[in-house]
Short mmCIF file of C-alpha atoms and ligand atoms in Angstrom, two decimals:
data_model
loop_
_atom_site.label_atom_id
_atom_site.label_comp_id
_atom_site.label_asym_id
_atom_site.label_seq_id
_atom_site.Cartn_x
_atom_site.Cartn_y
_atom_site.Cartn_z
CA UNK W 1 -23.82 5.46 -0.70
CA UNK W 2 -22.88 5.01 -4.22
CA UNK W 3 -19.13 4.07 -4.66
CA UNK W 4 -16.40 6.54 -4.49
CA UNK W 5 -13.17 6.73 -6.28
CA UNK W 6 -10.09 8.69 -4.57
CA UNK W 7 -6.72 8.96 -6.47
CA UNK W 8 -3.74 10.43 -5.25
CA UNK W 9 -0.02 10.93 -6.99
CA UNK W 10 2.78 9.71 -4.36
CA UNK W 11 5.88 11.73 -5.25
CA UNK W 12 8.93 9.42 -5.04
CA UNK W 13 11.51 11.32 -3.33
CA UNK W 14 9.89 12.69 -0.28
CA UNK W 15 9.46 10.67 2.71
CA UNK W 16 7.86 13.91 4.35
CA UNK W 17 4.79 13.74 2.54
CA UNK W 18 4.75 9.48 2.20
CA UNK W 19 1.74 8.11 3.84
CA UNK W 20 -0.70 11.27 2.81
CA UNK W 21 -2.60 8.98 0.42
CA UNK W 22 -3.39 6.70 3.48
CA UNK W 23 -4.17 9.58 5.73
CA UNK W 24 -6.70 10.80 3.49
CA UNK W 25 -8.33 7.38 2.91
CA UNK W 26 -8.49 6.85 6.63
CA UNK W 27 -10.32 9.97 7.07
CA UNK W 28 -12.73 9.41 4.71
CA UNK W 29 -13.68 5.97 5.77
CA UNK W 30 -13.97 7.49 9.27
CA UNK W 31 -16.56 10.34 8.01
CA UNK W 32 -18.07 7.31 6.35
CA UNK W 33 -18.60 5.64 9.20
CA UNK W 34 -16.70 2.36 8.44
CA UNK W 35 -15.93 0.21 11.21
CA UNK W 36 -12.69 1.58 13.25
CA UNK W 37 -11.09 -2.24 13.13
CA UNK W 38 -11.37 -2.12 9.59
CA UNK W 39 -10.21 1.19 8.88
CA UNK W 40 -7.16 0.48 10.97
CA UNK W 41 -6.10 -2.50 8.76
CA UNK W 42 -6.84 -0.69 5.72
CA UNK W 43 -4.41 2.26 7.03
CA UNK W 44 -1.56 -0.09 7.84
CA UNK W 45 -1.97 -2.08 4.73
CA UNK W 46 -1.94 1.01 2.66
CA UNK W 47 0.79 2.98 4.55
CA UNK W 48 3.16 -0.08 3.71
CA UNK W 49 1.99 0.01 0.08
CA UNK W 50 2.61 3.62 -0.35
CA UNK W 51 6.07 3.67 1.11
CA UNK W 52 7.08 0.86 -1.32
CA UNK W 53 6.53 2.95 -4.02
CA UNK W 54 8.43 6.04 -2.42
CA UNK W 55 11.33 3.76 -1.40
CA UNK W 56 11.35 1.28 -4.02
CA UNK W 57 9.70 2.55 -7.16
CA UNK W 58 10.25 6.40 -7.24
CA UNK W 59 6.39 6.92 -6.32
CA UNK W 60 3.19 5.99 -8.22
CA UNK W 61 -0.46 6.59 -7.89
CA UNK W 62 -3.05 5.31 -5.58
CA UNK W 63 -6.64 4.90 -6.55
CA UNK W 64 -9.15 3.99 -3.69
CA UNK W 65 -12.93 2.59 -4.43
CA UNK W 66 -14.91 2.71 -1.74
CA UNK W 67 -18.17 1.04 -1.72
CA UNK W 68 -20.38 -0.37 1.15
CA UNK W 69 -19.36 -3.77 0.39
CA UNK W 70 -15.78 -3.62 -0.76
CA UNK W 71 -12.82 -0.96 -0.31
CA UNK W 72 -10.32 -1.66 -2.91
CA UNK W 73 -6.85 0.25 -3.05
CA UNK W 74 -4.65 0.17 -5.86
CA UNK W 75 -1.01 1.23 -5.95
CA UNK W 76 0.70 1.20 -9.40
CA UNK W 77 4.21 2.17 -10.13
CA UNK W 78 6.61 2.64 -13.17
CA UNK W 79 9.33 1.45 -11.18
CA UNK W 80 11.97 -1.52 -11.61
CA UNK W 81 9.35 -4.05 -10.74
CA UNK W 82 9.92 -7.30 -8.71
CA UNK W 83 11.94 -10.23 -10.28
CA UNK W 84 10.85 -12.54 -7.71
CA UNK W 85 7.59 -12.23 -5.94
CA UNK W 86 7.74 -15.09 -3.38
CA UNK W 87 11.24 -13.82 -2.32
CA UNK W 88 9.82 -10.61 -1.91
CA UNK W 89 6.90 -11.76 0.39
CA UNK W 90 9.43 -13.50 2.72
CA UNK W 91 9.49 -11.99 5.96
CA UNK W 92 12.71 -10.26 6.38
CA UNK W 93 13.68 -9.75 2.58
CA UNK W 94 14.70 -6.48 1.74
CA UNK W 95 16.31 -4.46 -1.07
CA UNK W 96 16.51 -1.39 0.86
CA UNK W 97 19.65 0.69 0.67
CA UNK W 98 21.70 1.49 3.89
CA UNK W 99 20.39 5.25 3.78
CA UNK W 100 16.66 3.87 3.70
CA UNK W 101 17.07 1.75 6.59
CA UNK W 102 18.78 4.50 8.48
CA UNK W 103 15.19 6.25 8.22
CA UNK W 104 13.87 3.09 9.84
CA UNK W 105 12.68 1.34 6.80
CA UNK W 106 13.53 -2.31 5.02
CA UNK W 107 12.71 -4.58 7.57
CA UNK W 108 11.26 -6.56 4.67
CA UNK W 109 7.59 -6.60 6.66
CA UNK W 110 5.70 -4.55 4.21
CA UNK W 111 4.85 -7.09 2.11
CA UNK W 112 3.86 -9.70 4.63
CA UNK W 113 1.82 -7.21 6.69
CA UNK W 114 -0.06 -5.94 3.43
CA UNK W 115 -0.71 -9.67 3.06
CA UNK W 116 -1.94 -10.21 6.49
CA UNK W 117 -4.29 -7.08 6.83
CA UNK W 118 -5.83 -7.33 3.46
CA UNK W 119 -8.53 -9.84 2.60
CA UNK W 120 -7.02 -10.26 -0.85
CA UNK W 121 -3.82 -8.82 -2.28
CA UNK W 122 -2.54 -9.23 -5.98
CA UNK W 123 0.94 -8.41 -7.36
CA UNK W 124 1.25 -7.64 -11.03
CA UNK W 125 4.67 -7.01 -11.98
CA UNK W 126 7.00 -6.85 -14.81
CA UNK W 127 10.83 -6.03 -14.64
CA UNK W 128 11.96 -2.82 -16.10
CA UNK W 129 7.89 -1.54 -16.60
CA UNK W 130 6.49 -1.46 -12.92
CA UNK W 131 4.29 -3.17 -10.27
CA UNK W 132 0.74 -2.66 -9.40
CA UNK W 133 -0.51 -3.67 -6.06
CA UNK W 134 -3.99 -4.85 -5.55
CA UNK W 135 -5.45 -4.67 -2.00
CA UNK W 136 -9.28 -5.73 -1.24
CA UNK W 137 -11.06 -5.25 2.08
CA UNK W 138 -14.38 -6.83 2.34
CA UNK W 139 -17.11 -4.93 4.38
CA UNK W 140 -18.38 -7.64 6.69
N1 ATP C 201 6.38 -1.35 -5.62
C1 ATP C 201 7.83 -1.78 -5.67
N2 ATP C 201 8.71 -2.05 -6.67
C2 ATP C 201 9.93 -2.66 -6.58
N3 ATP C 201 10.22 -3.28 -5.79
C3 ATP C 201 9.19 -3.70 -4.45
C4 ATP C 201 8.25 -2.99 -4.51
N4 ATP C 201 7.38 -3.05 -3.36
C5 ATP C 201 8.61 -4.26 -3.01
N5 ATP C 201 9.37 -4.37 -3.59
C6 ATP C 201 10.36 -5.06 -3.16
O1 ATP C 201 10.14 -6.26 -2.48
C7 ATP C 201 10.87 -6.13 -1.41
C8 ATP C 201 10.11 -6.50 -0.14
O2 ATP C 201 9.21 -5.30 0.30
P1 ATP C 201 8.82 -5.06 1.67
O3 ATP C 201 7.81 -4.04 1.91
O4 ATP C 201 8.22 -6.67 2.46
O5 ATP C 201 10.02 -5.02 2.47
P2 ATP C 201 11.06 -3.30 2.57
O6 ATP C 201 9.95 -2.52 1.88
O7 ATP C 201 12.25 -3.63 2.09
O8 ATP C 201 10.83 -2.97 4.13
P3 ATP C 201 9.81 -2.57 4.86
O9 ATP C 201 8.52 -2.63 4.05
O10 ATP C 201 9.90 -3.71 6.24
O11 ATP C 201 10.23 -1.02 5.43
C9 ATP C 201 11.54 -4.77 -1.10
O12 ATP C 201 12.72 -4.53 -0.63
C10 ATP C 201 11.86 -4.78 -2.80
O13 ATP C 201 12.69 -5.19 -3.28
MG1 MG C 202 8.20 -1.99 2.60
#
């Protein structure tokens, strides 16, 4: 199998569509026969990253690169940026609004879980410019 690249636009204002990119990648990985445990980790981490773009950054672009050795997914937005990454990475830290919390988000667990489920996570962010999160999963 050669490497495969998939791209999805994530709308910023639509919670009902959030998770579509994660679901689509999950389906593709299943079809390609990747291990179920790995697919589960990727789907969880991707969903958190996707929701973060919806809640915190008015949407963005998901790009998944799938090869037999590595699954690499980037989440690029042109949102407000993250002023303090160490703080944002802390369990329980959230700037989510009351309205967003009422929908069940804002526990401050998304970034810590992404870190936990990915083999590698890199956040590149500039306040006022945007954020890109890169998640990497090694195929054993
Ligand atoms: N793409 C992003 N753009 C701007 N800020 C972000 C982005 N992703 C995360 N953040 C900031 O980092 C904080 C922590 O993110 P995290 O995903 O851990 O928690 P949350 O999204 O607030 O709540 P949860 O993920 O548990 O629903 C967010 O509250 C927000 O301030
Ligand atoms: Mg989150």
